[in-house]
CSV table of C-alpha atoms in Angstrom, one decimal:
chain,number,residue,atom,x,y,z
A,1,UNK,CA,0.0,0.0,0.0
A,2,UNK,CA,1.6,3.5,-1.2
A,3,UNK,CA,-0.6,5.8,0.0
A,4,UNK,CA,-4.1,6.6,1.7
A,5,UNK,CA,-5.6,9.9,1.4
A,6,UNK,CA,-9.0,11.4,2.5
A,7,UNK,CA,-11.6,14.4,1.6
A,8,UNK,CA,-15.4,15.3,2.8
A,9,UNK,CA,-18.0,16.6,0.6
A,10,UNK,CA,-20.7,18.4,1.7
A,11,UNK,CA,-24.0,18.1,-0.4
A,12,UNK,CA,-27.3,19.6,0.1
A,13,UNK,CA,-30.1,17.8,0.4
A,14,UNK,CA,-33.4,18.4,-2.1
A,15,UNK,CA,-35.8,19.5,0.9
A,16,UNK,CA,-35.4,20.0,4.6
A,17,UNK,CA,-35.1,15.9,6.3
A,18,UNK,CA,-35.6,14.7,9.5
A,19,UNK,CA,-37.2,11.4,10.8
A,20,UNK,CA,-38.3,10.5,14.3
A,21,UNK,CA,-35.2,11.8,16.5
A,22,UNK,CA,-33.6,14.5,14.0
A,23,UNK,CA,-33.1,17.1,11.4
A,24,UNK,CA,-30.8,17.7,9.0
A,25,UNK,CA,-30.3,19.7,5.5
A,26,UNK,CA,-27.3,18.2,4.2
A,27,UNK,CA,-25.4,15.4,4.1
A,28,UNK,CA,-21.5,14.4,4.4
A,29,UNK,CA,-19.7,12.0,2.5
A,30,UNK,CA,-16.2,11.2,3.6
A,31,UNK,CA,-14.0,9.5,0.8
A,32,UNK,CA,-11.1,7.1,1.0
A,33,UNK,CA,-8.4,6.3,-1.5
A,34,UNK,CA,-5.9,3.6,-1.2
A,35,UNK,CA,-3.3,3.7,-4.4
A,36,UNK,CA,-0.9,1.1,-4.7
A,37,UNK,CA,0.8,0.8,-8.2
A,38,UNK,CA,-1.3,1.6,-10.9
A,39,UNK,CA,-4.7,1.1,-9.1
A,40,UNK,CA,-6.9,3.5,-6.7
A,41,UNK,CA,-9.0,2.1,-4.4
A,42,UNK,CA,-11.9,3.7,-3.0
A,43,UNK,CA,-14.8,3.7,-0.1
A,44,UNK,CA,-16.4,5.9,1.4
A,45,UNK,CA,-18.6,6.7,5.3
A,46,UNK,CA,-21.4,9.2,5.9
A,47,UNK,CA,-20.9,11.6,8.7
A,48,UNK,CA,-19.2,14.6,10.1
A,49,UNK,CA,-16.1,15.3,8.0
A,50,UNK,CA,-13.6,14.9,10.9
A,51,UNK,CA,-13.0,11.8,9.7
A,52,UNK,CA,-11.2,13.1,7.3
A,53,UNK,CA,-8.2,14.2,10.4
A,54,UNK,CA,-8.6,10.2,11.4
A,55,UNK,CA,-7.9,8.8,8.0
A,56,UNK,CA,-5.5,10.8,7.5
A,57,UNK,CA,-3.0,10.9,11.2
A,58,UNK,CA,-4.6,7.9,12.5
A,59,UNK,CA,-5.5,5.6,9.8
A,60,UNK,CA,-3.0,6.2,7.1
A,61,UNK,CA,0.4,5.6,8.5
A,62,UNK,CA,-0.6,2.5,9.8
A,63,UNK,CA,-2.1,0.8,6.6
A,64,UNK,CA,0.8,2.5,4.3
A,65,UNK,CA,3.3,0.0,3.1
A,66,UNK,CA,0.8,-2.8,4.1
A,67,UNK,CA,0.6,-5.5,1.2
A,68,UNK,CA,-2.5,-5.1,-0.8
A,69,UNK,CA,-4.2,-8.2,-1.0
A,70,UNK,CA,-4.4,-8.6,2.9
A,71,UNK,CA,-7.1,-6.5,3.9
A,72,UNK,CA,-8.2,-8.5,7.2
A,73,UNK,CA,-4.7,-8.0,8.6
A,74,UNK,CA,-4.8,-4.3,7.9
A,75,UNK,CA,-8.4,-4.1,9.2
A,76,UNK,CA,-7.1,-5.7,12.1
A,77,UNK,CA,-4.6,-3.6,12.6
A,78,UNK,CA,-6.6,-0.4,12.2
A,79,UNK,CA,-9.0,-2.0,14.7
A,80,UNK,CA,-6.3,-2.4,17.1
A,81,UNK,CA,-4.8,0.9,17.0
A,82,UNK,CA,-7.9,3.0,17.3
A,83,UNK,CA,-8.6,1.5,20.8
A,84,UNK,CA,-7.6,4.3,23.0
A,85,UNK,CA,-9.3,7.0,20.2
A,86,UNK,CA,-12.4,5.6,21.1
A,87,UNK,CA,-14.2,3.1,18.6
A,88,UNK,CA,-17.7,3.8,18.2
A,89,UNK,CA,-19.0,6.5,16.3
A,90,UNK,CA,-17.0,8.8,13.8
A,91,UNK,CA,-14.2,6.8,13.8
A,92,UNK,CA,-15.3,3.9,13.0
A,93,UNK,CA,-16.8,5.3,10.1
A,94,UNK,CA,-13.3,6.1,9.3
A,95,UNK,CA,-12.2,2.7,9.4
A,96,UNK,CA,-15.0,1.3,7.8
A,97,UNK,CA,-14.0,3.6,4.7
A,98,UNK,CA,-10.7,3.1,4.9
A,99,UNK,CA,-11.7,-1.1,4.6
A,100,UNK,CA,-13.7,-0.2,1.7
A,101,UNK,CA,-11.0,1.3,-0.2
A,102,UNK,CA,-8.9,-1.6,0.4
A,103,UNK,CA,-11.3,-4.0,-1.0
A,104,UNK,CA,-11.6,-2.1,-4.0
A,105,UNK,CA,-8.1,-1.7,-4.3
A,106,UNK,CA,-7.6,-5.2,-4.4
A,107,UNK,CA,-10.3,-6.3,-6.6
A,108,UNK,CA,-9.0,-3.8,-8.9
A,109,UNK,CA,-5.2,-5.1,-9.1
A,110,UNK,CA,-6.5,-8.3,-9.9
A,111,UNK,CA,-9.2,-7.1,-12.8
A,112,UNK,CA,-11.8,-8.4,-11.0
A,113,UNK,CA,-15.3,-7.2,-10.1
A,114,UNK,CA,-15.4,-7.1,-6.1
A,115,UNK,CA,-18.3,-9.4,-6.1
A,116,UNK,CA,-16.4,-11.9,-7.7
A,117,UNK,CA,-14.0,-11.7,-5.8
A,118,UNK,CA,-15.8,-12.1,-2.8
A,119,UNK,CA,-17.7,-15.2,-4.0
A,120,UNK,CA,-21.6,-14.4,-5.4
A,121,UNK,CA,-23.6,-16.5,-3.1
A,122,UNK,CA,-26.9,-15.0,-5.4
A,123,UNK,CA,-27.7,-13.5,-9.1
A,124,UNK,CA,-28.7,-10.1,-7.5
A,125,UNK,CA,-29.4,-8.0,-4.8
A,126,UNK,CA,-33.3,-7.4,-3.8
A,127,UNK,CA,-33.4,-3.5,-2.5
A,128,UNK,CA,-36.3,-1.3,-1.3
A,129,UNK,CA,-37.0,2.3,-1.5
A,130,UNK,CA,-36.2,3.9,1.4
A,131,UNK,CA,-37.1,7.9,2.6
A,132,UNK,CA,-40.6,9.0,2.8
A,133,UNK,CA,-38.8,11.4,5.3
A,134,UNK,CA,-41.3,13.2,8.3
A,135,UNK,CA,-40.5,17.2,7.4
A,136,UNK,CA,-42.6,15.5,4.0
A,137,UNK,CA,-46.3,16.8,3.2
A,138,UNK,CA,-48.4,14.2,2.1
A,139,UNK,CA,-48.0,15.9,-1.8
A,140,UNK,CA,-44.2,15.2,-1.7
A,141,UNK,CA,-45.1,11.6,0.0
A,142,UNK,CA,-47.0,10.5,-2.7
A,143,UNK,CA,-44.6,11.6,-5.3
A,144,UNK,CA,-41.7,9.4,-4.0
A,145,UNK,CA,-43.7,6.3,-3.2
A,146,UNK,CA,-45.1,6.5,-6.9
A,147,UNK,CA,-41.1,6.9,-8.3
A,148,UNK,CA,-40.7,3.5,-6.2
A,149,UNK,CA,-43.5,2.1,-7.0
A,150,UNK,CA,-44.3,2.7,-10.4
A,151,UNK,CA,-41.9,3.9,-12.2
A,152,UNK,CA,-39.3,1.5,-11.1
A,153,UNK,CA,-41.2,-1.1,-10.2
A,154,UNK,CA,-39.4,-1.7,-6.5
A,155,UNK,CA,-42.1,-4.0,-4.6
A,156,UNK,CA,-40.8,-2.7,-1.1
A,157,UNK,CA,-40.8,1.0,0.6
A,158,UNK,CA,-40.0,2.2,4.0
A,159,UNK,CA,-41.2,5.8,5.3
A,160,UNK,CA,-40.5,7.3,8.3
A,161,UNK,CA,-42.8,7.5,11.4
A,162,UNK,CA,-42.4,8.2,15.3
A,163,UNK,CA,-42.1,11.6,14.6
A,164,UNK,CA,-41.3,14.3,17.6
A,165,UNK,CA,-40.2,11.3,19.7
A,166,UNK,CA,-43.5,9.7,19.2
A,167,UNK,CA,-45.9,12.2,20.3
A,168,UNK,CA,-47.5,12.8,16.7
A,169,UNK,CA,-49.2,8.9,16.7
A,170,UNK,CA,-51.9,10.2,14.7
A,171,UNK,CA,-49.8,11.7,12.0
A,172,UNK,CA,-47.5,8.6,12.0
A,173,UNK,CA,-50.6,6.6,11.4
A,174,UNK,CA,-52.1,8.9,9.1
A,175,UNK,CA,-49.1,8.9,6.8
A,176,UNK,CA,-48.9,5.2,7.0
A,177,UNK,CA,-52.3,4.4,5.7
A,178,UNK,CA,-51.7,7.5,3.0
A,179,UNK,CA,-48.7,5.3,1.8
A,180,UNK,CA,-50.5,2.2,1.7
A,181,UNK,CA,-53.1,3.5,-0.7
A,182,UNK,CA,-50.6,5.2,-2.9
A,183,UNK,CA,-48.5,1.6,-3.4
A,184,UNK,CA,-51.3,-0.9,-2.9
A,185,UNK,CA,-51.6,-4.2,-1.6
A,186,UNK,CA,-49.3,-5.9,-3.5
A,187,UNK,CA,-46.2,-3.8,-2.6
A,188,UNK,CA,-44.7,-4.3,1.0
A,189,UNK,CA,-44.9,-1.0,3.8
A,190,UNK,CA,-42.4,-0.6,5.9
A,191,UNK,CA,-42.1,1.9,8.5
A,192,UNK,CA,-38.4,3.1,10.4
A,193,UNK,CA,-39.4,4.9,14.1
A,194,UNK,CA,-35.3,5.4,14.4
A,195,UNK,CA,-35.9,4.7,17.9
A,196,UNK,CA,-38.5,7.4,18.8
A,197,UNK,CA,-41.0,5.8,21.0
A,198,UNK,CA,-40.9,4.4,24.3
A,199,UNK,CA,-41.6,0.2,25.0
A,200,UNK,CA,-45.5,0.6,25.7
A,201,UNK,CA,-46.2,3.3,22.3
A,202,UNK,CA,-44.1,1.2,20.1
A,203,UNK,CA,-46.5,-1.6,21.1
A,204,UNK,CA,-49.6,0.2,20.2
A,205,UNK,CA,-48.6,1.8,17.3
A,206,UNK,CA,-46.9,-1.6,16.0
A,207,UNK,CA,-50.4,-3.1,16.5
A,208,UNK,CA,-52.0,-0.5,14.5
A,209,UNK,CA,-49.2,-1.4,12.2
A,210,UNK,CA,-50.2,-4.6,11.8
A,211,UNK,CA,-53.7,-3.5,10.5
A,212,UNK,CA,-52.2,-1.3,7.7
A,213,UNK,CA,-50.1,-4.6,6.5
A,214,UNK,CA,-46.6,-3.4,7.7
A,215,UNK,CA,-44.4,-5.9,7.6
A,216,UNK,CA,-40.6,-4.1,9.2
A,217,UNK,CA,-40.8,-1.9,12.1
A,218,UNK,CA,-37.5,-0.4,12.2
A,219,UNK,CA,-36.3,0.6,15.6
A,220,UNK,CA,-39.0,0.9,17.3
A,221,UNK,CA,-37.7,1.9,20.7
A,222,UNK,CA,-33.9,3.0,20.9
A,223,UNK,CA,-31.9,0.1,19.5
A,224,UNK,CA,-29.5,0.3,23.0
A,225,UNK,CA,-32.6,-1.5,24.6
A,226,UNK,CA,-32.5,-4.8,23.4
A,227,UNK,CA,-34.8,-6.0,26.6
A,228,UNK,CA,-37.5,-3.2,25.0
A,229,UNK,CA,-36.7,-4.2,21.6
A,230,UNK,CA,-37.1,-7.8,22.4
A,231,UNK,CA,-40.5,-7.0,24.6
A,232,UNK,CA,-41.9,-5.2,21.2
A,233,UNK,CA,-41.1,-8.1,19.1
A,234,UNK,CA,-43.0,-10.5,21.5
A,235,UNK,CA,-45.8,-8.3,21.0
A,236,UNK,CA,-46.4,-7.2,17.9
A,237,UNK,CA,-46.7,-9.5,14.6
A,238,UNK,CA,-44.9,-7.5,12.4
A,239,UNK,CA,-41.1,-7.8,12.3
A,240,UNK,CA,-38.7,-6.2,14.7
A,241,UNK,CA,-35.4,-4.6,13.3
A,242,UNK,CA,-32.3,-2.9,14.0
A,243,UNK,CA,-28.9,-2.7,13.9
A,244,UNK,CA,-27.7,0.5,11.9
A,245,UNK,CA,-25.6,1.5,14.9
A,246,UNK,CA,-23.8,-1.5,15.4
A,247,UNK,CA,-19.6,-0.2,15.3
A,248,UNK,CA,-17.7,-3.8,16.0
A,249,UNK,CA,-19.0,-7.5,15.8
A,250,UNK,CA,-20.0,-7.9,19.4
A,251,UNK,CA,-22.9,-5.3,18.8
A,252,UNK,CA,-24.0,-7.8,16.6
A,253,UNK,CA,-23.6,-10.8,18.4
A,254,UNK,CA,-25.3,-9.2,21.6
A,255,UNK,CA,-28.3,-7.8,19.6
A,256,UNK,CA,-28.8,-11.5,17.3
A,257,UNK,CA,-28.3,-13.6,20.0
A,258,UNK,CA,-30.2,-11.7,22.7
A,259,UNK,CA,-34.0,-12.8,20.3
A,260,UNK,CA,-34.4,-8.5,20.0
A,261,UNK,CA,-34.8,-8.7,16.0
A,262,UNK,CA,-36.5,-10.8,13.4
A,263,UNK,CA,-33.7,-9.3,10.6
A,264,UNK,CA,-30.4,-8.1,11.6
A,265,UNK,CA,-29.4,-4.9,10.1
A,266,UNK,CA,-25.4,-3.6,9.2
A,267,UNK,CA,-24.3,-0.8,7.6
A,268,UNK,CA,-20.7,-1.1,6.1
A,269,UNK,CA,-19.7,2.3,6.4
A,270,UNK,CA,-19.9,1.9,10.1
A,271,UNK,CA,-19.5,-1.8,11.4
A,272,UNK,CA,-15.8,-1.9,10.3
A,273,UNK,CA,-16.4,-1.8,6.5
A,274,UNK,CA,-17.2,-4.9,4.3
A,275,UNK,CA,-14.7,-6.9,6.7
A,276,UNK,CA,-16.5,-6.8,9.9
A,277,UNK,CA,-20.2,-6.6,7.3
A,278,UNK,CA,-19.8,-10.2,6.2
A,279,UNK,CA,-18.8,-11.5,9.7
A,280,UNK,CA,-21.9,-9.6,10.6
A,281,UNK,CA,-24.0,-11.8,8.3
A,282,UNK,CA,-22.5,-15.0,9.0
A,283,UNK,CA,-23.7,-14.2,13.0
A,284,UNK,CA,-26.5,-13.5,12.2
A,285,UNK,CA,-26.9,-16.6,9.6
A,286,UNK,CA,-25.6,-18.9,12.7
A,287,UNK,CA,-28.8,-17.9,14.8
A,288,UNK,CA,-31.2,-18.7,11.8
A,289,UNK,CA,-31.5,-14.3,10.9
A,290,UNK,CA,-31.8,-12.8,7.4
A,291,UNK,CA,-29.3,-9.5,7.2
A,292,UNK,CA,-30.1,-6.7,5.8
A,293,UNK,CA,-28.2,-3.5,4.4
A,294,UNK,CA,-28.7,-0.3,6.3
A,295,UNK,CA,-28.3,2.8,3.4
A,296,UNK,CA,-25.0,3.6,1.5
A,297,UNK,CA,-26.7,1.3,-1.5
A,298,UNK,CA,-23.1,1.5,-4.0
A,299,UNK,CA,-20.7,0.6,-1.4
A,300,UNK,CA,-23.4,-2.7,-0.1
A,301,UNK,CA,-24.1,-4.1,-3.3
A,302,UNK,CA,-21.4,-6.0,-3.7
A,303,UNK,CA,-21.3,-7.3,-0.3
A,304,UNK,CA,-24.6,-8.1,-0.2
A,305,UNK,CA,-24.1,-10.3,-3.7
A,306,UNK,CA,-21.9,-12.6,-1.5
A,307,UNK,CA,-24.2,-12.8,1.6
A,308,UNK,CA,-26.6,-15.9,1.4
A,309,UNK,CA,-29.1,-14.9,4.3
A,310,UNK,CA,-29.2,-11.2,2.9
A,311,UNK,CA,-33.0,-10.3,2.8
A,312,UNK,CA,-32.4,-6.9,1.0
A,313,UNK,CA,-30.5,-3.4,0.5
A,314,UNK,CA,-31.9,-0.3,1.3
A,315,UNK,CA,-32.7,2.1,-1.5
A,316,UNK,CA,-31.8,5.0,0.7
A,317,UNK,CA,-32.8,8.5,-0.6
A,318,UNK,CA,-30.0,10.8,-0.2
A,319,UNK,CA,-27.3,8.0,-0.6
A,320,UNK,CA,-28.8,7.3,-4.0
A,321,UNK,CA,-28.6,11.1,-4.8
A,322,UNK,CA,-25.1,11.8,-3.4
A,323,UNK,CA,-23.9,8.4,-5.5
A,324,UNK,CA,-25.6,9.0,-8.4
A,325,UNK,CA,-24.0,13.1,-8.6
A,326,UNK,CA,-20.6,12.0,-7.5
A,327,UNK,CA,-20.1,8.6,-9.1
A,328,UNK,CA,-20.0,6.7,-12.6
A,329,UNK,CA,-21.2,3.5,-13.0
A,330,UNK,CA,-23.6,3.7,-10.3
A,331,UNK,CA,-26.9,0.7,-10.4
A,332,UNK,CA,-30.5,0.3,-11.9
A,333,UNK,CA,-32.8,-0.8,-9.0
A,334,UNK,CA,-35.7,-0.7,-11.6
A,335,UNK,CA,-37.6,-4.0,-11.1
A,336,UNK,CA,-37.0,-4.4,-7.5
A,337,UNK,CA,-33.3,-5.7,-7.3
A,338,UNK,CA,-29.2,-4.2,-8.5
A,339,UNK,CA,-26.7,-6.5,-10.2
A,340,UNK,CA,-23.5,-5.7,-9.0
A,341,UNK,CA,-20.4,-6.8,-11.3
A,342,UNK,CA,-23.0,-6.6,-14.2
A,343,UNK,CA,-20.8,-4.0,-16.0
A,344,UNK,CA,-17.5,-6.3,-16.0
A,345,UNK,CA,-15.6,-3.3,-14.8
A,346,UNK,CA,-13.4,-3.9,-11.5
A,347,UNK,CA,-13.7,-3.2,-7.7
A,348,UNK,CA,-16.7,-1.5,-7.1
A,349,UNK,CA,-16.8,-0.3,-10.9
A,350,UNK,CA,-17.1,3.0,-10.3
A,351,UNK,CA,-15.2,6.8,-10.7
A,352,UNK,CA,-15.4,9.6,-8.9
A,353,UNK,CA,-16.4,12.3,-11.0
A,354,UNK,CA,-14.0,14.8,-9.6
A,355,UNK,CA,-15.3,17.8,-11.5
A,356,UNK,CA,-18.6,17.5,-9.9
A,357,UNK,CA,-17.7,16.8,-6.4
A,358,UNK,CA,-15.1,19.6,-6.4
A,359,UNK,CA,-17.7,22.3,-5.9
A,360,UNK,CA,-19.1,20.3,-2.9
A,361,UNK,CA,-15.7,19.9,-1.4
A,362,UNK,CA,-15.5,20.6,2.7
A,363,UNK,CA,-12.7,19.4,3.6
């Protein structure tokens, strides 16, 4: 490995966001490269742009000169060294990037899609459409589940609910049945709370739920309370999920093995980057769990191609955006599923358009 470098780009988003817990108006993506002879590597976390200073005095020196094709050793190693920093959170992210990179880099010195060089354990990769934000009126609701829905034909979509910490039920429920006459029956509902409500109103709403033909309930309580996540999930019929936040494999282990999901979710820009993912979903395939990919759809895909008990990918709103305005080569979901390695092209098969993200650049 010759060299690692990192930037953050700053990109608006199209309207004001915000779900059950919090706001925001723009998003952050932090990029990785890892060169080594003639091929770049990239990857990539979402977050605050400080992981740009980890990457670079934290991350970089110690993955520089490391040989290529061993990325567990250097994820390892990274793991290691970032002890005392303090794990969780934004550095992670940074790690998780910086293991990205790494796996592109190597699929790319051997001229090799990173799917195949992972191993395809599947054809393609089911995803679902994922915003339906809570700062939405129902106009600008409709319009998205209808893109989903009907113009590309994706049979799944997730909305947010639990809004203002779950005191706006009626809302929640309102938009709920809103989006379940806009898709129809024939398209699956699911709703993400992001851990808004308490035990005893994620029970009643997830009963209400239940009515509307919601089949994934998303953190319904905050996903730190896997006794409250698992009392929901006794409760309720529709599926209990979480694991967004999980930063190392014992988050995963705990929350699988404790009986507080019916799917595990990881995201790859956080867990420790495709690495730690695929450990992720072998736990979770040990206790008889589907996995599925929290947002950052272009940096999953081929990830999830080599998963076997991967249920689906989300769709993610502003991660499709961002990937789509700062990448080529980025994926159809039209028809309900992505087929990563499709294009023959190695790594990731993507490029950085560097002329467009220059005007977004933060740091």
């Amino acid at each position: 490995m010759e060299e690692i470098s990192a930037e953050a780009y700053t990109v608006p988003t199209d309207a004001p966001e915000g779900d059950a817990t919090l706001a925001w108006q723009s998003t952050t993506l932090v990029l990785v490269r890892a060169r080594s002879g003639p091929a770049t590597g990239i990857g990539w976390t979402y977050g605050a742009g400080a992981a740009v200073t980890v990457v670079r005095d934290l991350l970089a020196p110690l993955v520089t000169g490391h040989p290529a094709d061993d990325v567990p050793g250097a994820n390892a190693a990274m793991a290691r060294a970032v002890r005392n920093a303090g794990r969780p959170g934004l550095v992670a992210g940074a790690l998780s990037a910086v293991d990205i990179a790494l796996w592109d880099l190597k699929a790319r010195l051997h001229d090799l899609p990173l799917v195949t060089l992972l191993g395809a354990a599947r054809p393609d990769v089911p995803v679902y459409g994922s915003g339906g934000f809570t700062p939405y009126d129902d106009t600008r609701l409709t319009e998205q589940l209808r893109h989903w829905a009907e113009k590309q034909a994706i049979g799944r979509v997730k909305i947010k609910i639990g809004e203002e910490w779950g005191r706006r039920v009626a809302r929640d429920l309102h938009r709920v049945r809103l989006a379940r006459s806009v898709v129809g029956d024939d398209c699956e509902l699911y709703v993400d709370a992001n851990g808004g409500y308490d035990v005893k109103g994620a029970i009643r709403v997830g009963r209400a739920l239940a009515d509307e033909g919601v089949t994934w309930f998303e953190e319904p309580v905050t996903s730190d309370d896997l006794a409250g996540l698992r009392l929901v999930r006794e409760q309720v019929p529709v599926a209990v999920t979480a694991g967004e936040y999980g930063y190392d494999l014992g988050y995963f282990q705990r929350m699988a093995a404790s009986g507080a999901v019916d799917c595990l979710q990881a995201d790859v820009t956080r867990c420790g980057g495709i690495t730690v993912w695929l450990k992720a979903a072998a736990v979770a395939e040990s206790l008889h769990l589907d996995v599925s990919a929290h947002c950052a759809p272009h940096v999953h895909a081929h990830a999830c191609a080599a998963a076997p008990n991967l249920r689906h990918l989300e769709w993610f709103h502003d991660h499709v955006a961002i990937e789509e305005l700062l990448f080529e080569g980025t994926l159809d979901p039209a028809g309900g599923s992505v087929v990563p390695g499709a294009s023959g092209l190695p790594g990731l098969g993507l490029r950085f358009r560097e002329e467009v993200a220059e005007r977004y650049r933060s740091g």
